Coordinates of C-alpha atoms (C1' of nucleotides) in Angstrom, one line a residue:
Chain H
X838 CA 15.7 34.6 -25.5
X839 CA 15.3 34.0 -21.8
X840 CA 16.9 32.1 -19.3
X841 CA 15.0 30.6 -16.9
X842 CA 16.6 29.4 -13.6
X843 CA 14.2 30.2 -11.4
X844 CA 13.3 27.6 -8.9
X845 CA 10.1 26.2 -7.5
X846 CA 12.1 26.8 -4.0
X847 CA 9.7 28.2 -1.2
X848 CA 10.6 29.0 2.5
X849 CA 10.2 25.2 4.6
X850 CA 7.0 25.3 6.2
X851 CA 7.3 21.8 6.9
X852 CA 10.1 22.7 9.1
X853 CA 10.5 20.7 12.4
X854 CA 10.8 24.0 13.8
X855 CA 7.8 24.5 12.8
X856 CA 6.1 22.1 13.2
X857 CA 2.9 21.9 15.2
X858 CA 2.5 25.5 14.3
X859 CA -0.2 26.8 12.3
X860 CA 0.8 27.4 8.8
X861 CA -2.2 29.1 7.3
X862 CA -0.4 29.7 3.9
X863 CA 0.0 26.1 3.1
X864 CA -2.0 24.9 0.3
X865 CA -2.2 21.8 -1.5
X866 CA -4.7 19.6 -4.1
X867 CA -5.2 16.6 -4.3
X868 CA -6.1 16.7 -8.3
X869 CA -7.3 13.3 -9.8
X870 CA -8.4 12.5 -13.3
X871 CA -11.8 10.4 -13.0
X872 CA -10.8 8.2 -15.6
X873 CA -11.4 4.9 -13.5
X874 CA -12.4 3.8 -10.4
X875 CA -10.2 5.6 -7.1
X876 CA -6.6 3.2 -7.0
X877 CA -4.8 2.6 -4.2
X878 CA -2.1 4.8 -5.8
X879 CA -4.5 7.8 -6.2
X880 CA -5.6 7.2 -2.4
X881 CA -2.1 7.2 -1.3
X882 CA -1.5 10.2 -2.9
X883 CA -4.9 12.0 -1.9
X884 CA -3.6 10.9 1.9
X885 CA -0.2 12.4 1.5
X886 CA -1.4 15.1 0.1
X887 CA -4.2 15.8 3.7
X888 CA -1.7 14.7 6.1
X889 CA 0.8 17.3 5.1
X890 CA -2.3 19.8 4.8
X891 CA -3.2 18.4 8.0
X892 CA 0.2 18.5 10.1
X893 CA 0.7 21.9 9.5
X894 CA -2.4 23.9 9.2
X895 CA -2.8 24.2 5.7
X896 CA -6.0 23.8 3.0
X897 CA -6.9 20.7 1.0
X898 CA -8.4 21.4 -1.9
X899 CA -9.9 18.8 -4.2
X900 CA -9.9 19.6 -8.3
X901 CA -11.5 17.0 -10.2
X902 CA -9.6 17.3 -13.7
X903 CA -11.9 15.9 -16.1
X904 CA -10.4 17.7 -19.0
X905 CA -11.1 14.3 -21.4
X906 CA -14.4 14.4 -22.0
X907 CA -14.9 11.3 -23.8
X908 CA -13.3 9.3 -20.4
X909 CA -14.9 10.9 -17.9
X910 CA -17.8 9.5 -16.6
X911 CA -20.0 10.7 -13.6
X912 CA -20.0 7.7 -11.8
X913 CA -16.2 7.9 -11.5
X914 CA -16.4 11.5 -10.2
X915 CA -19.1 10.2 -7.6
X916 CA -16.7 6.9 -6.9
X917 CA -13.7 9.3 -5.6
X918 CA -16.1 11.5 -3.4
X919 CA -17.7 7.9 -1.9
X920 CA -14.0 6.4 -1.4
X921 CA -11.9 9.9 -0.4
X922 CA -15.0 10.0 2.4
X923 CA -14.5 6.3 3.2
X924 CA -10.8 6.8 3.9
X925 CA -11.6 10.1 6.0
X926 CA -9.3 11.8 3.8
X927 CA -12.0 14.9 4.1
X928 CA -11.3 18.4 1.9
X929 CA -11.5 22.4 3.1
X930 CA -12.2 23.8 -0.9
X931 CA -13.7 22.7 -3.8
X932 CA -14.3 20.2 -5.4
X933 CA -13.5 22.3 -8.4
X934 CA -14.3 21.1 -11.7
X935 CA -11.4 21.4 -14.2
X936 CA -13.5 21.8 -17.1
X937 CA -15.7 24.4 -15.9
X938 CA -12.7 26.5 -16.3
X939 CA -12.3 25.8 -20.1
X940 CA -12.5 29.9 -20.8
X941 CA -9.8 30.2 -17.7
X942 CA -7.7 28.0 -19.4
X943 CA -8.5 29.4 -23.0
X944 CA -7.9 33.1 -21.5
X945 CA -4.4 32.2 -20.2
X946 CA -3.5 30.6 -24.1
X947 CA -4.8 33.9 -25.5
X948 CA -2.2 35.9 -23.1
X949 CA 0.6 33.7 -23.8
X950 CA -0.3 34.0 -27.6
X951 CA -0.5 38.0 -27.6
X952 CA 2.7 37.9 -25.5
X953 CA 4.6 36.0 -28.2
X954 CA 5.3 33.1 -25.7
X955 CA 3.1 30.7 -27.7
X956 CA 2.2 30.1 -31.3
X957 CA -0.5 28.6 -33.6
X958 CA 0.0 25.6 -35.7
X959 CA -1.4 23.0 -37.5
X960 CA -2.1 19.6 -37.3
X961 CA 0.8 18.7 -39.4
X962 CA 3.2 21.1 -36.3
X963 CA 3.9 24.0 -38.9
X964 CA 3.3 26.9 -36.5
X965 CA 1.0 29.7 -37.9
X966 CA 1.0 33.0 -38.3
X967 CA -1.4 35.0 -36.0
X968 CA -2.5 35.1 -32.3
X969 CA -6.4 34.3 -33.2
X970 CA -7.8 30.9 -31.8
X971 CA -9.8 29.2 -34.0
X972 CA -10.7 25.2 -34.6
X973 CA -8.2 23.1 -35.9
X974 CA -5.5 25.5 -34.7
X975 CA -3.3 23.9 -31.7
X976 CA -1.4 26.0 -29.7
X977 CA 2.4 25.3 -28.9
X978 CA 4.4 27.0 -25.7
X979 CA 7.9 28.7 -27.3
X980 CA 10.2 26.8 -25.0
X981 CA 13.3 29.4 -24.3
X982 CA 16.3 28.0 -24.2
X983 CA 17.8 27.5 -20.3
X984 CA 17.8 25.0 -17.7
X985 CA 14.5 24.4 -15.0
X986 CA 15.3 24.0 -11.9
X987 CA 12.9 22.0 -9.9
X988 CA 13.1 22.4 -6.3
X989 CA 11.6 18.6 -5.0
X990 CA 11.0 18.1 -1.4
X991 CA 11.4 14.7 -2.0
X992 CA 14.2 14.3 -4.8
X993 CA 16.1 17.3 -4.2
X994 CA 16.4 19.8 -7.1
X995 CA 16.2 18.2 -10.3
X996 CA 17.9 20.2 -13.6
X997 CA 16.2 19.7 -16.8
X998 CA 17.3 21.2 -19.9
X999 CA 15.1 23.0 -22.1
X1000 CA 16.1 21.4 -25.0
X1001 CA 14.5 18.0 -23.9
X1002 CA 10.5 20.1 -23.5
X1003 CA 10.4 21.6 -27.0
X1004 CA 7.7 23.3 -27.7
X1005 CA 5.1 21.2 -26.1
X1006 CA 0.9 21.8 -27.0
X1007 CA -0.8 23.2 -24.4
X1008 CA -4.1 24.2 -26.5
X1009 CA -5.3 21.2 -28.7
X1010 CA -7.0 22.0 -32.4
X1011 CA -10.1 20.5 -30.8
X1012 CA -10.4 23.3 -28.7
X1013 CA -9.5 21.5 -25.5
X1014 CA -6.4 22.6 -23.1
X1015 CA -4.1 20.1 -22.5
X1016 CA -3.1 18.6 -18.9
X1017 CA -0.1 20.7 -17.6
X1018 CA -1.6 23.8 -19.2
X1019 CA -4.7 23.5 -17.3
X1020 CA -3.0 21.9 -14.0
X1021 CA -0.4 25.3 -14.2
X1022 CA -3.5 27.9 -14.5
X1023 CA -5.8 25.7 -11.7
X1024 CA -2.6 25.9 -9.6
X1025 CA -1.7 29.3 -9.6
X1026 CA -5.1 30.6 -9.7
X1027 CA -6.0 28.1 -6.4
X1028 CA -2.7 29.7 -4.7
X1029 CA -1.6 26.2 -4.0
X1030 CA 1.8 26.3 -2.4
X1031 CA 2.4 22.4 -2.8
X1032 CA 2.1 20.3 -5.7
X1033 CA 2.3 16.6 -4.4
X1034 CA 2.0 13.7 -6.7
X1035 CA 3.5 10.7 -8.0
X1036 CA 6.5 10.4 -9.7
X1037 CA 5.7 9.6 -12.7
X1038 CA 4.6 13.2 -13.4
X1039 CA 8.4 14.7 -12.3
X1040 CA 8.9 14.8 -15.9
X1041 CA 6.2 17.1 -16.7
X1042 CA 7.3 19.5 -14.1
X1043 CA 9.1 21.6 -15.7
X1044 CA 6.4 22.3 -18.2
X1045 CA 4.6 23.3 -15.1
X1046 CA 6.8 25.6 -14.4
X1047 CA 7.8 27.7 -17.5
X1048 CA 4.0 28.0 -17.9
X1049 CA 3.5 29.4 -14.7
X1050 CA 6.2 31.8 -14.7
X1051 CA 5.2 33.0 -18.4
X1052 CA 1.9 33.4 -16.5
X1053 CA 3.9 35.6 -14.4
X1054 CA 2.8 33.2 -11.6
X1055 CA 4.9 31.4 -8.7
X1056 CA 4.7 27.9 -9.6
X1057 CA 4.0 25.9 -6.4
X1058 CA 7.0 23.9 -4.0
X1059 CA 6.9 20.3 -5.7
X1060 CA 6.7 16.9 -4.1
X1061 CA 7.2 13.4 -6.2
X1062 CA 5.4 10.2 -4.6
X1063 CA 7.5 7.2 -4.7
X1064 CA 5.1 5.0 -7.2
X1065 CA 3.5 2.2 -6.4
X1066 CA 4.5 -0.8 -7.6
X1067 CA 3.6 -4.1 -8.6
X1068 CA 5.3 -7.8 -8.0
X1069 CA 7.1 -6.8 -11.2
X1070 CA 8.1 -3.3 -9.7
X1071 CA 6.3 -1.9 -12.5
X1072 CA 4.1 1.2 -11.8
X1073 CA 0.5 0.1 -10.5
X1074 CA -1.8 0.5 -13.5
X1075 CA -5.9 -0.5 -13.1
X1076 CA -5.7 -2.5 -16.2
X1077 CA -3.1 -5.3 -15.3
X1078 CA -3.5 -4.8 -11.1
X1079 CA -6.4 -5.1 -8.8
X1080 CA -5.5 -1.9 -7.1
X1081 CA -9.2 -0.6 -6.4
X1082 CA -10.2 0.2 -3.2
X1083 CA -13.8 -1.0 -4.3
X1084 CA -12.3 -4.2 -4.3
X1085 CA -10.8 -3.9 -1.2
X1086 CA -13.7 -2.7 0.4
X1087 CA -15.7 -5.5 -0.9
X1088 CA -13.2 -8.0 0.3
X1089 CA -14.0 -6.6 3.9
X1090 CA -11.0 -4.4 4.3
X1091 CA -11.7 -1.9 7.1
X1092 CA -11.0 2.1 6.0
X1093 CA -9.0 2.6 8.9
X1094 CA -7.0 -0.4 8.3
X1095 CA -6.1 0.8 4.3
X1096 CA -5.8 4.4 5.9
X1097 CA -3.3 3.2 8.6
X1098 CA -1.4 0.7 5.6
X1099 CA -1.3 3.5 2.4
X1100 CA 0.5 6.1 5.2
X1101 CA 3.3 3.8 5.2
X1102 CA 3.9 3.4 1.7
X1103 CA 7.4 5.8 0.9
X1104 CA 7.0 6.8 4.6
X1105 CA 7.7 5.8 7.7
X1106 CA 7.6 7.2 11.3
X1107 CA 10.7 8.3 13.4
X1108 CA 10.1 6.2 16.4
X1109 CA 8.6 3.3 14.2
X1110 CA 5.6 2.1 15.3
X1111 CA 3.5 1.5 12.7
X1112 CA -0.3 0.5 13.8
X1113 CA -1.4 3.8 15.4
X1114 CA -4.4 6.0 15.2
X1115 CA -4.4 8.3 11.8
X1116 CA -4.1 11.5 14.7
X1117 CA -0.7 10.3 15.7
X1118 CA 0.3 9.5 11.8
X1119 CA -0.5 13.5 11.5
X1120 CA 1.6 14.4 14.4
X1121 CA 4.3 12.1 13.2
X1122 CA 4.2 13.3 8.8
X1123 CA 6.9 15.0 7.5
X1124 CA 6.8 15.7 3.6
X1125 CA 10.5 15.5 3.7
X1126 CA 10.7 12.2 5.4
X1127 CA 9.0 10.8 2.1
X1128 CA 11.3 8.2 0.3
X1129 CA 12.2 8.4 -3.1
X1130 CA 12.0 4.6 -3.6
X1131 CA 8.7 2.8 -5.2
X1132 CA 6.9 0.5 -3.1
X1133 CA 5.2 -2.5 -3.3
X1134 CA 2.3 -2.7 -2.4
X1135 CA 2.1 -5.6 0.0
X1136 CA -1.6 -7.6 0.0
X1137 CA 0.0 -9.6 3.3
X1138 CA 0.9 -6.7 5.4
X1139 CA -2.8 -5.1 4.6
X1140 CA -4.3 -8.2 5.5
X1141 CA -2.0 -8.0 9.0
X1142 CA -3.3 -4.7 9.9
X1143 CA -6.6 -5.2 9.2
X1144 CA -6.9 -8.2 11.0
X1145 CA -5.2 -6.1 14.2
X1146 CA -7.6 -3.3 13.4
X1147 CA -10.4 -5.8 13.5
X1148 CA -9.5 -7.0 16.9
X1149 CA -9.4 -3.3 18.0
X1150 CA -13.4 -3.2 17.2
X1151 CA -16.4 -3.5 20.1
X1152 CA -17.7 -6.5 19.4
X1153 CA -20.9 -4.2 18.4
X1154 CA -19.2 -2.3 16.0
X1155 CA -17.6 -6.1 14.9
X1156 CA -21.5 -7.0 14.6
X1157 CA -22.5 -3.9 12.8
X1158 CA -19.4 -4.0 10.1
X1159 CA -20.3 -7.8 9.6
X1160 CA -24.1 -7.5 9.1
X1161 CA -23.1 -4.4 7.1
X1162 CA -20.6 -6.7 5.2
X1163 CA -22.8 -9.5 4.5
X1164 CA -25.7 -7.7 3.3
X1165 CA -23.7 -6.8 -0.2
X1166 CA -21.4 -9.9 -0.2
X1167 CA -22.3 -13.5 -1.8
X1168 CA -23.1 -16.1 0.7
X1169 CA -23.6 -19.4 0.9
X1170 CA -27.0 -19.5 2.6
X1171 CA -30.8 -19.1 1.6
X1172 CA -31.6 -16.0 3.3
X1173 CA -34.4 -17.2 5.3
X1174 CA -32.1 -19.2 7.4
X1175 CA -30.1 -16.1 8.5
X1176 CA -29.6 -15.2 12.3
X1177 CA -28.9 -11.8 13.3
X1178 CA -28.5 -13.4 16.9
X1179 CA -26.7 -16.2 15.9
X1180 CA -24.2 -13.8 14.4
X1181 CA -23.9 -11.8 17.4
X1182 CA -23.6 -14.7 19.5
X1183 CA -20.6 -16.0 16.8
X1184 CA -18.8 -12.8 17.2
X1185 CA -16.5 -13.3 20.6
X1186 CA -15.6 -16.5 19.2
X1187 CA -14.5 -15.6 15.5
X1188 CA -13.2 -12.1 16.3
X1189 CA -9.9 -12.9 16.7
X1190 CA -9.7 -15.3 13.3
X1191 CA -11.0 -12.6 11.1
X1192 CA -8.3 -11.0 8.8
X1193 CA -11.1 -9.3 6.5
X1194 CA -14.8 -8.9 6.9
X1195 CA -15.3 -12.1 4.2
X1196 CA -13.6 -14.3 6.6
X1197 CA -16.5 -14.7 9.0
X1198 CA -18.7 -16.5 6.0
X1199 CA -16.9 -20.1 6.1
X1200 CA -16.6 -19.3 10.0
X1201 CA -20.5 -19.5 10.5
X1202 CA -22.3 -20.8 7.0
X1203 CA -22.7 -24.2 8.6
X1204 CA -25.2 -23.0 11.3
X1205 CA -27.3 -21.8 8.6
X1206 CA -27.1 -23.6 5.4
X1207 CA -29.2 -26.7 5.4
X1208 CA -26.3 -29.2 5.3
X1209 CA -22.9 -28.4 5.6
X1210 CA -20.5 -27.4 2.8
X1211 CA -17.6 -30.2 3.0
X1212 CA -14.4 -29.4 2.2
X1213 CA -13.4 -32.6 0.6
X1214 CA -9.6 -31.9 1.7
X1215 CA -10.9 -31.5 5.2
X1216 CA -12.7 -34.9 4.6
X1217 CA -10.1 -37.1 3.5
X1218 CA -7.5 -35.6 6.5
X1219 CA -9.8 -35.9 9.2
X1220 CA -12.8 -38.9 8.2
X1221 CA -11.0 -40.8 5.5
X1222 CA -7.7 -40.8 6.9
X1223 CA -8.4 -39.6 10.5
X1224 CA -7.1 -41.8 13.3
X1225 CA -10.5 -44.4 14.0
X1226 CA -12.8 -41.6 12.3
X1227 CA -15.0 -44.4 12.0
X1228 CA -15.5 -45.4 15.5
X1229 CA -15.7 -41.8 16.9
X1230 CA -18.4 -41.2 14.3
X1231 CA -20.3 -44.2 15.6
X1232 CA -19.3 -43.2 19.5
X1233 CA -20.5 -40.3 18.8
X1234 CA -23.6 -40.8 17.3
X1235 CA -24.5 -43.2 20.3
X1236 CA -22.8 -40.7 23.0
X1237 CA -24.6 -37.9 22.0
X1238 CA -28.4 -39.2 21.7
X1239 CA -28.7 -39.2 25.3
X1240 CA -26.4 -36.8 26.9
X1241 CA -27.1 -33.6 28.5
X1242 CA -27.3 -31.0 25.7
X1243 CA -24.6 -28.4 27.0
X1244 CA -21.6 -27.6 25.7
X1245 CA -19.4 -29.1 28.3
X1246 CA -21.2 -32.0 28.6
X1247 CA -21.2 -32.7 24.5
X1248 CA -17.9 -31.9 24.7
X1249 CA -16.5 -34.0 26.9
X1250 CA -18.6 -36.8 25.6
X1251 CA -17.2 -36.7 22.4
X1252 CA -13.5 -36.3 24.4
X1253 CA -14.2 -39.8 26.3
X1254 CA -15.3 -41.4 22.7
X1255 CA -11.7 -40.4 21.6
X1256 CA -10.6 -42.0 25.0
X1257 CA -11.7 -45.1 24.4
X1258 CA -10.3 -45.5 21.1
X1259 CA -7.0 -44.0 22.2
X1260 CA -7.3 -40.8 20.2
X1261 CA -6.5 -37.5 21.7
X1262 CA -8.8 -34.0 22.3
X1263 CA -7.4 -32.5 18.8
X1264 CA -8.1 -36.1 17.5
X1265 CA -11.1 -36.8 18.6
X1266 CA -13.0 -34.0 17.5
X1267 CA -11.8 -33.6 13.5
X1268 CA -14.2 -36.3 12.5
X1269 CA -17.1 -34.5 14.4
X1270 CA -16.2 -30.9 13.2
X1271 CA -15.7 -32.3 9.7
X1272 CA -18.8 -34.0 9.8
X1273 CA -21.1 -30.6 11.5
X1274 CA -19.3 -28.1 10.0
X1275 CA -17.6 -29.4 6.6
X1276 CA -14.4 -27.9 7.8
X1277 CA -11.6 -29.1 9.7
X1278 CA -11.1 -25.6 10.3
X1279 CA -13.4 -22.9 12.3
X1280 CA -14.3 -21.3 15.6
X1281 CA -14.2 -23.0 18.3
X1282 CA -16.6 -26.4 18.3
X1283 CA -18.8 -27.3 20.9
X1284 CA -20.7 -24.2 21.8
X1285 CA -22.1 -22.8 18.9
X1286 CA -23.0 -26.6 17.7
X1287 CA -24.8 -27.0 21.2
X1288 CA -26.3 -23.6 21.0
X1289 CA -27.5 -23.3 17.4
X1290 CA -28.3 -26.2 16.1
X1291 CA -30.6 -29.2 17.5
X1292 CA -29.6 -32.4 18.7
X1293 CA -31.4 -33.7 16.2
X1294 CA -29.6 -32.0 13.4
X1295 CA -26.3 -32.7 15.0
X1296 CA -27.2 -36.5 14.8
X1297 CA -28.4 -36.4 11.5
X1298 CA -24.9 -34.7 10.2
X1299 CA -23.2 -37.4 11.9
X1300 CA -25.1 -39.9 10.7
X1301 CA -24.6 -38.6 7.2
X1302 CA -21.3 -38.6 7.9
X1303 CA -21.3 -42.0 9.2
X1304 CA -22.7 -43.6 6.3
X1305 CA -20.7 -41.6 3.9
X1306 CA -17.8 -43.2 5.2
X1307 CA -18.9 -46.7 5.7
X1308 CA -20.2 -46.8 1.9
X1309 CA -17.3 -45.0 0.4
X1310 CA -14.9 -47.2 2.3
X1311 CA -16.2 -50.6 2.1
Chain N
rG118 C1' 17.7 5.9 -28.5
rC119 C1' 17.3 10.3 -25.5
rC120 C1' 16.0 12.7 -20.7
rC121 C1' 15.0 12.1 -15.6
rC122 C1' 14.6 9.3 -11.0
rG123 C1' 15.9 5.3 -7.9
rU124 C1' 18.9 1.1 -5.2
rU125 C1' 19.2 -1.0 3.4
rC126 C1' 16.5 -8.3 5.2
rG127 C1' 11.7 -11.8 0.3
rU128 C1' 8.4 -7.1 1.4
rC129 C1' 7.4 -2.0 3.9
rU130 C1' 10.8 0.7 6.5
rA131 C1' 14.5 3.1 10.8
rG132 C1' 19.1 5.3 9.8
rU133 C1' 20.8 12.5 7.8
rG134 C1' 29.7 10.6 9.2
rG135 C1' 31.2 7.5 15.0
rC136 C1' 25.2 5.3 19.4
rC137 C1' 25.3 0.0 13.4
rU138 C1' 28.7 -6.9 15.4
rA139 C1' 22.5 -2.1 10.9
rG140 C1' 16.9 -1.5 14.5
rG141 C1' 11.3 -2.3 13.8
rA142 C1' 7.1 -4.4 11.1
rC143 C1' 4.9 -8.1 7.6
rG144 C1' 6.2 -12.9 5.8
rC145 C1' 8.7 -17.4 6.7
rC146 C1' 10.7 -21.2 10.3
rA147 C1' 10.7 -23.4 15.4
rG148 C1' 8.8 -23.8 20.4
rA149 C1' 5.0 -22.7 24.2
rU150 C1' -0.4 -22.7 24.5
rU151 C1' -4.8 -25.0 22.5
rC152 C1' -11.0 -29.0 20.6
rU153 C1' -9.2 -27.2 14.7
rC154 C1' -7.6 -22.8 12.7
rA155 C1' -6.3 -18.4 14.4
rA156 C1' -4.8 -15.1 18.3
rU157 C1' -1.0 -14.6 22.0
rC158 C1' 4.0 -15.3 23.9
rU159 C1' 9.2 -16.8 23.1
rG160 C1' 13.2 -17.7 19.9
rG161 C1' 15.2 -17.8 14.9
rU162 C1' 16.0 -16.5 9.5
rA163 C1' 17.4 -12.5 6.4
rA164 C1' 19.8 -6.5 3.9
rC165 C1' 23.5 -1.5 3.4
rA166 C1' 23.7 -3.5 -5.5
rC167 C1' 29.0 -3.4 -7.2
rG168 C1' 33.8 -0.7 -7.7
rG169 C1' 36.7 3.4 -6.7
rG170 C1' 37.6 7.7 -3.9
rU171 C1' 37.1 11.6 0.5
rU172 C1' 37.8 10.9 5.9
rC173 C1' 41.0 9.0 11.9
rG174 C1' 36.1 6.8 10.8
rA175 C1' 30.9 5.8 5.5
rA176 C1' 24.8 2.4 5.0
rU177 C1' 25.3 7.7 5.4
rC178 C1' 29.5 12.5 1.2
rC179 C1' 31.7 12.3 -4.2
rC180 C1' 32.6 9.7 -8.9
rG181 C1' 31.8 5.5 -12.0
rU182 C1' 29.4 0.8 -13.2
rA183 C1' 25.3 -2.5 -13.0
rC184 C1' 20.4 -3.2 -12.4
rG185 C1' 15.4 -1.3 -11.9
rG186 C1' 11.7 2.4 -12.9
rG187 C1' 9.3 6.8 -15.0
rG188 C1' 8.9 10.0 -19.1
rU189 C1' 9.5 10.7 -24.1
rG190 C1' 1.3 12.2 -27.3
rC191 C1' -2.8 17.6 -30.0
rC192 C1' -3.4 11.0 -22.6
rA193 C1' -3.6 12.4 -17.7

RNA sequence: GCCCCGUUCGUCUAGUGGCCUAGGACGCCAGAUUCUCAAUCUGGUAACACGGGUUCGAAUCCCGUACGGGGUGCCA
């Protein structure tokens, strides 16, 4: 019998002391399982994982750990190297494939199995006699009795008594290893130092452990992720929670913005500021500053820093993101009708609205569809209900067949319709915007309307307008 | 049930025994500005889960309670 109390306790290379300083033996994975689509939980994880690699010097490595081979799909592997790349979370080694390693992992079994530290047994858990492998034969780890010691940077050290492991599988009768068997081998054979991951895996980490010191290897320093959670602070799980970052992207969520946002989920920097450029977040990332509280994971805050990182942009990397945006979003518009100059032109003036990419669709599908798409909310609060809508549509109509057809002029034609009926600026053009644009929202009015569309087409949307009302009303 | 983990404004966090009448950010509310909406600026709202200790002094240390979560598979 054997008493294990050896900790997963390393010498603190995360040290402020030591900070800045190369630390060359540092090595950590970032080890996901491509059973779906990359989550935001897996991202934040892959990013803690590089930003401690990062701030002191060490090696990423990236392990796929596609030991279930009925889930795995190559799609999904390919979907974590597209959206680790997207985030710039980039990797020094690997990737290593988990289940090119099946004889590594059967190997180690074998050892534990001639060393008496694991036996056979059956499906029904009677434990066989005999050390030779075979199918249908499982193989279970001989817990010792003793107390694990697990030496978190996050939690602390955490005791767990052996009694609670028994002796856990870690070769199926299928011929298959299980999860911590093959994570323990990958680890110790990958010399990774640091083993940082969520939470809900603390539980298996003293599995980890035993296996690696009956291995007669040093099992790496842990760290346990604060989960993310959901409204219902339950852990984030892709069935019940749009957690993708597929559908982020497609929403028109910039990487850097979901970069910047994830780093400050169970983290936050000593002098607090929070929008900053991922080189300062490295500088600033200490693994033992990580909380041990779950997180929500906050949609509006996102959507604040992405709309800041979106006013950060040139307005020709705005232009390029948008077209970029566009070309694999649904839009309102018969293709045909599209601008590329009219976009770039729209840009200064809707920069500052935009919270995700998506935003700039309702900001500029009226220059381009063939009539515009009224909001009927937007209708009945600005035409229907809108202080003498009626006689500024008709002003209007009248004003603007002859004036000059510039901006300024058109806009303070309209502004002098309003006048005359005793209607101010923000009342005067409602009906007008509602009636062009569909919207009583938007970008700003009068210049794109002057410069985009015709006088002719403005009249005619008025007109329409016009007679909608008159008809509707009477 | 059992084991483990957690608990500072609605949310994300700062805080590592005195600098805390608890700071920042998002949200929300109000005002300024404005052709709408935003953006921007100004102001405001709002928290140390509870109860005991320890200490001259506790959000910070200890114990208990409550609540929440994770795990409990030949899933990962």
């Amino acid at each position: 019998m054997r008493s294990t109390t050896a900790t997963a306790h390393g010498p603190a290379p995360n040290d402020p002391a030591h900070h800045g300083v190369t630390t060359p033996s540092v090595r950590v994975r970032f080890a996901p399982s491509p059973t779906g689509y990359l989550h935001v939980g897996s991202a934040r994880t892959a990013l803690f994982n590089w930003l401690y690699a990062r701030s002191v010097g060490g090696v990423m490595v990236l392990r796929i750990e596609d030991t279930d081979e009925n889930r795995n799909r190559p799609e999904l592997t390919n979907a974590i190297f597209e959206y680790l790349s997207w985030l710039g979370i980039d990797y020094d080694e690997g990737p290593y494939y988990q289940s090119e390693r099946k004889e590594r992992h059967r190997e180690a079994v074998q050892q534990l199995l001639n060393e008496g530290l694991a036996y056979l047994c059956d499906t029904d858990n009677n434990e066989l006699a005999g050390t030779t492998m075979s199918a249908g034969k499982a193989v279970r780890f001989r817990t010792p009795s003793g107390i694990t010691h697990i030496g978190d940077v996050v939690r602390g050290e955490v005791a767990v008594d052996h009694s609670q492991l028994g002796d856990f599988v870690i070769w199926r009768s299928d011929g298959s290893p299980t999860f911590v068997l093959a994570n323990a081998v990958d680890d110790a054979d990958m010399s990774i130092t640091h083993a940082i991951r969520g939470e809900d895996l603390l539980s298996s980490a003293p599995r980890a452990v035993l296996l690696a010191e009956a291995l007669g290897a040093t099992p790496p320093v842990y760290a346990h992720l604060p989960l993310l959670v959901n409204e219902q602070r339950k852990k984030l799980a892709k069935r019940r929670d749009d957690v993708s970052l597929e559908s982020y992207r497609k929403q028109g969520y910039l990487a850097s913005a979901m970069a910047n946002y994830l780093a400050l989920l169970g983290w936050g920097p000593r002098d607090e500021l929070e929008i900053r450029p991922m080189s300062e977040i490295i500088e600033q990332f200490r693994l033992e500053d990580v909380n041990k509280a779950s997180a929500f994971f906050d949609v509006a805050k996102l959507q604040h820093f992405n709309g800041v990182y979106i006013r950060q942009l040139s307005s020709a990397d705005l232009l390029e993101a948008l077209v970029a945006h566009l070309q694999t979003s649904q839009v309102p518009w018969p293709p045909e009708r599209f601008s590329l100059s009219v976009v770039a032109d729209m840009v200064g003036l809707v920069q500052e609205k935009l919270r995700t990419l998506d935003d700039i669709v309702p900001q500029i599908d009226w220059l381009f569809c063939p009539d515009p798409i009224t909001d009927e909310a937007s209708w009945d609060k600005a035409v229907v209900r809108g202080k003498a809508a009626e006689e500024i549509l008709a002003g209007a109509i009248a004003a603007l067949a002859n004036c000059s057809w510039d901006p300024d002029a058109v806009k303070e034609t309209v502004f002098s319709v309003g006048e005359a009926n005793g209607v101010n600026r923000s009342k005067a053009q409602a009906p007008v915007r509602v009636a062009v644009t569909g919207r009583s929202v938007g970008p700003p009015l009068f210049e794109p309307m002057v410069r985009h569309l015709t006088r002719q087409e403005v009249l005619r949307r008025l007109q329409t307008a016009h007679t909608r009302l008159t008809t509707e009303t009477s």
